[in-house]
Structures are given as structure tokens and as C-alpha cells.
Amino acid sequence: MREKVVVFTGAGVSAESGLGTFRDAGGLWHEHSVYDVATPEAFARNPELVLSFYNERRSKAAAAEPNAGHRAIAELEQGFDVVVVTQNVDDLHERAGSSRVIHLHGKLREARGSDHPEAVRDIGAEPINLGDLCERGSQLRPNVVWFGEEIHHVDAAVREIRAADRLLVVGTSLSVYPAAGLLGDAWNAREKVIVTLDLDDPPRGYEWRRGKSAELLPGLVAEWLAFPPG
Ligand code: OAD
């Protein structure tokens, strides 16, 4: 049986594809207040502002291309049973070739009814406008997780993380819960590596490789593929 690798990613893995991170200098949460654009209350108060914020992110993500980091993660499938658990709402992992991706914070390219969470549809790069309705009649909104909402697919993510033989964490500040907390369930992982630019406090038990994921991941993946488990 192949070893299971769980790759847990955040905004940093897409930084070199030109998509902004959240908390770095110049990041999205420095330009916009979370409370204005990423909460259910913001959507109730000013839906046009929230829709336009996500319309812009959706069109930027659609125009972006996967980078060498996303591609290296996809290549891991040549030697391992790989599951990507991502906090990202872009689809760059899928477009790089990763076949199993769990999106904890939803997907930019999906819309859903604001009163009908089950009425999800793929909209690609298209904008959502005020007045666009789901098939059950409520206003469409992005199928992304806002602050105060439950994250998606927790059970599946926890199952994968518990079963991981190796854990590769990439491009995340590990500051947003409950997503970051799921890593505490990696009981079986014998090897844990984190690839990121900055970390206040590297988590215990991890090897920290400091640098850009598009530069470091191809080498790391080549190492792991060259010495697969016996
Ligand atoms: P953050 O912006 O909090 O952290 C990005 C991390 O990526 C930082 O630790 C950077 O050091 C690192 N980084 C930046 N460029 C990099 C590069 N080229 N290569 C490797 N690492 C790099 O983003 P997340 O941790 O993803 O949630 O944020 C988690 C969640 O907070 C997001 O999913 C979003 C946000 O609020 C929601 O919107 C619900």
C-alpha cells in the first residue's frame, strides 16, 4: 500500500501565481476589513460590496495559472496516496493536476442560494450580481465560508489527516481556526514539514523549510519521490 501524504495549504502556495495572501504586508485583509466583506452580516448590510469583492477575486483566480509549487504537489501522486486539504478558494491545485482536493473554505467558482446552501452551481469566472437567483429562488452568493460560518468537509479532512503518514504544510500562517486546529489530529504522521516564508512560532515536531513554495517544493517533492518508503 502506498503511504498517505496530506498536503495542507494556504494562500502562500498561490502567491507566486499572483493571488494575494491575507495577512502579509499588502495582503487582502490590510486592504479590506474582514467585517466589510467576509461575514454574513456584511452581506446582509451591503451585498453589492461583498459580491463585487468576490467577483474581482473570482476573475483574478480564473486568470491566474498554477505555479511550480502546485505542480510539484500534483506530482507527488506519482509515488504517494495524496490528499490536498486547502484553505484556498481558488482552483489552482485542481488545474495543476491534483486529483483529490478538499476545500475547507469553499470555492470561488461556485455560487449558492443565500437561503438554500444545497443549491450550488458552478459559475466558472462569471460574476454574481444582485438579483441573480438560485433555482429555489434566493439571491445567489459565493459558495465560500465567511467568518462565523462553519467550514466545509471537516469530517473528511479529519479522517485524511488522522490517516496521514506524512504531512506537508504549505503557505499558511496557521492562524485561522478551526482549519489550523485540524492539524492537531495528525497522530500518525512520521514526517511533518512546513514550507512558508514567515512563522511566529514553528509548530512542534515540524521541520521548517523557509522560502517560497514555488522554489522549494519541486526539490522537496523530488526528494520524497526518490526515497519512497520501503
Ligand atoms: P495568510 O495570509 O494568513 O498566510 C499566508 C502565509 O503564506 C504566510 O505565513 C506567509 O509567510 C506565507 N507565504 C507568502 N508567500 C509565500 C510563498 N511564495 N511561498 C510560501 N509561503 C508564502 O493566509 P492563510 O493562512 O491561507 O479564510 O489564511 C487562512 C485563512 O484566512 C484564509 O483561508 C481566509 C483568511 O481569512 C477565509 O476567508 C475564511
Short mmCIF file of C-alpha atoms and ligand atoms in Angstrom, two decimals:
data_model
loop_
_atom_site.label_atom_id
_atom_site.label_comp_id
_atom_site.label_asym_id
_atom_site.label_seq_id
_atom_site.Cartn_x
_atom_site.Cartn_y
_atom_site.Cartn_z
CA MET A 1 0.00 0.00 0.00
CA ARG A 2 1.21 3.49 -0.77
CA GLU A 3 1.99 5.95 2.02
CA LYS A 4 -0.59 8.65 2.50
CA VAL A 5 0.56 12.25 2.21
CA VAL A 6 -1.74 15.06 3.29
CA VAL A 7 -0.76 18.44 1.87
CA PHE A 8 -2.37 21.26 3.86
CA THR A 9 -2.22 24.57 2.01
CA GLY A 10 -2.99 28.25 2.41
CA ALA A 11 -2.78 31.45 0.42
CA GLY A 12 1.05 31.39 0.19
CA VAL A 13 1.00 28.47 -2.27
CA SER A 14 -0.86 30.70 -4.75
CA ALA A 15 1.20 33.85 -4.06
CA GLU A 16 3.54 33.25 -6.97
CA SER A 17 0.55 32.82 -9.25
CA GLY A 18 -0.19 36.46 -8.47
CA LEU A 19 -3.01 35.91 -5.97
CA GLY A 20 -2.67 37.92 -2.76
CA THR A 21 -2.28 36.40 0.67
CA PHE A 22 -4.32 37.75 3.61
CA ARG A 23 -2.01 38.74 6.42
CA ASP A 24 1.31 39.57 4.75
CA ALA A 25 2.11 43.28 4.18
CA GLY A 26 -0.21 44.41 1.37
CA GLY A 27 -2.42 41.35 1.91
CA LEU A 28 -6.16 41.31 1.32
CA TRP A 29 -7.04 41.88 4.98
CA HIS A 30 -4.90 45.01 5.03
CA GLU A 31 -6.78 46.44 2.06
CA HIS A 32 -10.26 45.37 3.18
CA SER A 33 -11.84 44.86 6.55
CA VAL A 34 -12.99 41.30 7.11
CA TYR A 35 -16.11 42.78 8.70
CA ASP A 36 -16.99 44.67 5.49
CA VAL A 37 -16.57 41.83 3.00
CA ALA A 38 -16.35 38.40 4.63
CA THR A 39 -19.16 37.93 7.13
CA PRO A 40 -22.87 37.09 6.74
CA GLU A 41 -23.64 40.45 8.42
CA ALA A 42 -21.62 42.30 5.76
CA PHE A 43 -23.61 40.53 3.04
CA ALA A 44 -26.90 41.48 4.70
CA ARG A 45 -25.76 45.10 5.09
CA ASN A 46 -24.10 45.71 1.75
CA PRO A 47 -24.48 42.78 -0.65
CA GLU A 48 -23.18 44.74 -3.65
CA LEU A 49 -19.84 45.43 -1.94
CA VAL A 50 -19.44 41.78 -0.90
CA LEU A 51 -20.41 40.46 -4.35
CA SER A 52 -18.03 42.86 -6.08
CA PHE A 53 -15.14 41.87 -3.74
CA TYR A 54 -15.64 38.18 -4.61
CA ASN A 55 -16.35 38.89 -8.32
CA GLU A 56 -12.95 40.52 -8.53
CA ARG A 57 -11.23 37.67 -6.68
CA ARG A 58 -13.02 35.14 -8.94
CA SER A 59 -11.89 36.82 -12.12
CA LYS A 60 -8.30 37.16 -10.85
CA ALA A 61 -8.21 33.49 -9.83
CA ALA A 62 -9.55 32.43 -13.23
CA ALA A 63 -6.86 34.46 -14.98
CA ALA A 64 -4.07 33.06 -12.76
CA GLU A 65 -2.05 29.97 -13.67
CA PRO A 66 -0.84 27.23 -11.32
CA ASN A 67 2.81 27.68 -10.34
CA ALA A 68 5.68 25.24 -9.83
CA GLY A 69 4.54 24.65 -6.23
CA HIS A 70 1.05 23.50 -7.25
CA ARG A 71 2.58 21.32 -9.97
CA ALA A 72 5.06 19.72 -7.56
CA ILE A 73 2.22 18.86 -5.18
CA ALA A 74 0.36 17.20 -8.08
CA GLU A 75 3.50 15.21 -8.97
CA LEU A 76 3.58 13.66 -5.50
CA GLU A 77 0.76 11.42 -6.77
CA GLN A 78 3.38 9.51 -8.77
CA GLY A 79 4.62 7.90 -5.54
CA PHE A 80 2.05 8.51 -2.81
CA ASP A 81 -1.62 8.42 -1.99
CA VAL A 82 -2.11 12.21 -1.83
CA VAL A 83 -4.95 14.32 -0.48
CA VAL A 84 -4.75 18.10 -0.59
CA VAL A 85 -6.63 19.86 2.20
CA THR A 86 -6.74 23.54 1.32
CA GLN A 87 -7.98 26.73 2.89
CA ASN A 88 -7.81 28.33 -0.55
CA VAL A 89 -10.88 29.15 -2.59
CA ASP A 90 -9.07 29.17 -5.95
CA ASP A 91 -8.88 26.03 -8.12
CA LEU A 92 -5.15 26.11 -8.90
CA HIS A 93 -4.48 22.72 -7.24
CA GLU A 94 -7.06 21.06 -9.48
CA ARG A 95 -5.75 22.87 -12.55
CA ALA A 96 -2.20 21.72 -11.72
CA GLY A 97 -3.43 18.11 -11.74
CA SER A 98 -4.13 17.24 -8.09
CA SER A 99 -6.94 14.70 -8.17
CA ARG A 100 -8.21 14.86 -4.56
CA VAL A 101 -8.68 18.33 -3.11
CA ILE A 102 -10.78 19.14 -0.04
CA HIS A 103 -11.75 22.83 0.13
CA LEU A 104 -12.32 23.81 3.77
CA HIS A 105 -13.31 27.39 2.91
CA GLY A 106 -15.38 26.74 -0.22
CA LYS A 107 -14.75 27.58 -3.85
CA LEU A 108 -14.80 30.89 -5.68
CA ARG A 109 -16.09 29.29 -8.85
CA GLU A 110 -19.26 28.11 -7.15
CA ALA A 111 -22.38 30.11 -6.31
CA ARG A 112 -25.17 29.03 -3.99
CA GLY A 113 -28.54 30.29 -2.82
CA SER A 114 -28.18 32.53 0.23
CA ASP A 115 -31.16 30.77 1.83
CA HIS A 116 -30.50 27.45 0.06
CA PRO A 117 -26.96 26.21 0.79
CA GLU A 118 -27.66 22.99 -1.10
CA ALA A 119 -28.43 24.87 -4.35
CA VAL A 120 -24.82 25.05 -5.57
CA ARG A 121 -23.81 25.73 -9.16
CA ASP A 122 -20.51 26.12 -10.99
CA ILE A 123 -20.21 29.62 -12.47
CA GLY A 124 -16.59 29.50 -13.65
CA ALA A 125 -15.27 33.06 -13.87
CA GLU A 126 -18.72 34.71 -14.15
CA PRO A 127 -19.75 37.47 -11.73
CA ILE A 128 -22.69 37.17 -9.33
CA ASN A 129 -24.99 40.19 -9.48
CA LEU A 130 -27.64 41.42 -7.11
CA GLY A 131 -30.91 39.90 -8.38
CA ASP A 132 -29.30 36.64 -9.62
CA LEU A 133 -31.30 33.84 -8.01
CA CYS A 134 -30.67 30.15 -7.37
CA GLU A 135 -33.17 27.65 -8.76
CA ARG A 136 -35.01 27.69 -5.44
CA GLY A 137 -35.48 31.44 -5.54
CA SER A 138 -32.97 33.02 -3.13
CA GLN A 139 -30.22 35.51 -4.02
CA LEU A 140 -27.01 33.83 -5.20
CA ARG A 141 -23.86 34.32 -3.10
CA PRO A 142 -20.34 32.91 -3.40
CA ASN A 143 -20.04 29.35 -2.04
CA VAL A 144 -17.23 30.41 0.27
CA VAL A 145 -17.02 30.28 4.05
CA TRP A 146 -17.34 33.62 5.81
CA PHE A 147 -16.23 34.37 9.36
CA GLY A 148 -18.82 32.97 11.72
CA GLU A 149 -19.84 30.19 9.31
CA GLU A 150 -19.00 26.52 9.53
CA ILE A 151 -16.10 25.24 7.47
CA HIS A 152 -16.82 22.59 4.83
CA HIS A 153 -15.92 18.88 4.81
CA VAL A 154 -14.43 18.79 8.33
CA ASP A 155 -15.12 15.10 8.82
CA ALA A 156 -13.46 14.11 5.56
CA ALA A 157 -10.46 16.35 6.29
CA VAL A 158 -10.01 14.97 9.81
CA ARG A 159 -10.23 11.40 8.50
CA GLU A 160 -7.46 12.09 5.97
CA ILE A 161 -5.25 13.95 8.45
CA ARG A 162 -5.53 11.14 11.01
CA ALA A 163 -4.52 8.62 8.36
CA ALA A 164 -1.56 10.66 7.06
CA ASP A 165 1.91 9.06 7.13
CA ARG A 166 3.45 12.38 6.09
CA LEU A 167 2.17 15.91 6.41
CA LEU A 168 3.28 18.76 4.18
CA VAL A 169 2.01 22.19 5.24
CA VAL A 170 2.47 24.99 2.71
CA GLY A 171 1.94 28.76 2.68
CA THR A 172 -0.30 29.28 5.67
CA SER A 173 0.03 31.41 8.79
CA LEU A 174 -1.87 28.70 10.72
CA SER A 175 -3.77 31.50 12.39
CA VAL A 176 -7.34 30.73 11.33
CA TYR A 177 -9.36 28.26 13.35
CA PRO A 178 -10.87 25.75 13.19
CA ALA A 179 -8.91 24.98 9.97
CA ALA A 180 -5.43 25.22 11.53
CA GLY A 181 -6.56 23.17 14.53
CA LEU A 182 -7.29 20.15 12.33
CA LEU A 183 -3.54 19.53 12.06
CA GLY A 184 -3.53 18.51 15.72
CA ASP A 185 -5.12 15.27 14.54
CA ALA A 186 -2.04 14.17 12.56
CA TRP A 187 -1.25 11.48 15.15
CA ASN A 188 0.29 9.00 12.75
CA ALA A 189 2.45 11.30 10.67
CA ARG A 190 6.11 10.33 11.00
CA GLU A 191 7.32 13.26 8.93
CA LYS A 192 5.95 16.79 9.13
CA VAL A 193 7.34 19.60 7.02
CA ILE A 194 6.18 23.20 6.77
CA VAL A 195 7.17 25.38 3.81
CA THR A 196 6.44 29.05 4.33
CA LEU A 197 8.11 32.45 4.35
CA ASP A 198 7.38 33.50 7.92
CA LEU A 199 6.15 31.84 11.04
CA ASP A 200 5.91 33.36 14.52
CA ASP A 201 6.25 30.07 16.22
CA PRO A 202 7.01 26.94 14.15
CA PRO A 203 4.76 24.19 15.47
CA ARG A 204 6.47 21.45 17.50
CA GLY A 205 7.52 18.39 15.59
CA TYR A 206 7.76 20.14 12.22
CA GLU A 207 10.80 20.69 10.06
CA TRP A 208 10.51 24.28 8.81
CA ARG A 209 11.80 24.94 5.30
CA ARG A 210 11.75 28.68 4.95
CA GLY A 211 11.19 30.12 1.49
CA LYS A 212 8.84 30.39 -1.44
CA SER A 213 6.82 27.31 -2.19
CA ALA A 214 7.29 27.55 -5.96
CA GLU A 215 11.06 27.47 -5.37
CA LEU A 216 11.28 24.88 -2.59
CA LEU A 217 8.54 22.36 -3.39
CA PRO A 218 9.96 20.91 -6.63
CA GLY A 219 13.14 19.88 -4.76
CA LEU A 220 11.29 18.56 -1.72
CA VAL A 221 8.92 16.52 -3.89
CA ALA A 222 11.86 15.14 -5.89
CA GLU A 223 13.48 14.05 -2.57
CA TRP A 224 10.32 12.30 -1.41
CA LEU A 225 9.78 10.59 -4.78
CA ALA A 226 13.41 9.46 -4.91
CA PHE A 227 13.19 7.80 -1.50
CA PRO A 228 9.69 6.43 -1.24
CA PRO A 229 9.06 4.22 1.78
CA GLY A 230 10.20 0.62 1.56
P1 OAD B 1 -2.25 34.11 5.44
O1 OAD B 1 -2.23 35.35 4.59
O2 OAD B 1 -2.71 34.23 6.84
O3 OAD B 1 -0.80 33.46 5.47
C1 OAD B 1 -0.09 33.27 4.29
C2 OAD B 1 1.22 32.59 4.64
O4 OAD B 1 1.89 32.29 3.43
C3 OAD B 1 2.18 33.44 5.48
O5 OAD B 1 2.63 32.66 6.55
C4 OAD B 1 3.34 33.76 4.53
O6 OAD B 1 4.59 33.74 5.20
C5 OAD B 1 3.26 32.62 3.55
N1 OAD B 1 3.73 32.95 2.19
C6 OAD B 1 3.59 34.09 1.49
N2 OAD B 1 4.12 33.97 0.26
C7 OAD B 1 4.60 32.70 0.18
C8 OAD B 1 5.26 31.95 -0.83
N3 OAD B 1 5.53 32.47 -2.02
N4 OAD B 1 5.59 30.66 -0.54
C9 OAD B 1 5.32 30.10 0.66
N5 OAD B 1 4.70 30.77 1.65
C10 OAD B 1 4.35 32.04 1.42
O7 OAD B 1 -3.12 33.04 4.62
P2 OAD B 1 -3.81 31.69 5.14
O8 OAD B 1 -3.03 31.06 6.22
O9 OAD B 1 -4.15 30.91 3.93
O10 OAD B 1 -10.16 32.47 5.27
O11 OAD B 1 -5.15 32.28 5.74
C11 OAD B 1 -6.11 31.38 6.23
C12 OAD B 1 -7.48 31.93 6.02
O12 OAD B 1 -7.55 33.27 6.48
C13 OAD B 1 -7.91 32.04 4.57
O13 OAD B 1 -8.39 30.82 4.05
C14 OAD B 1 -9.01 33.06 4.64
C15 OAD B 1 -8.34 34.06 5.54
O14 OAD B 1 -9.18 34.86 6.29
C16 OAD B 1 -11.40 32.91 4.94
O15 OAD B 1 -11.60 33.80 4.12
C17 OAD B 1 -12.48 32.20 5.69
#
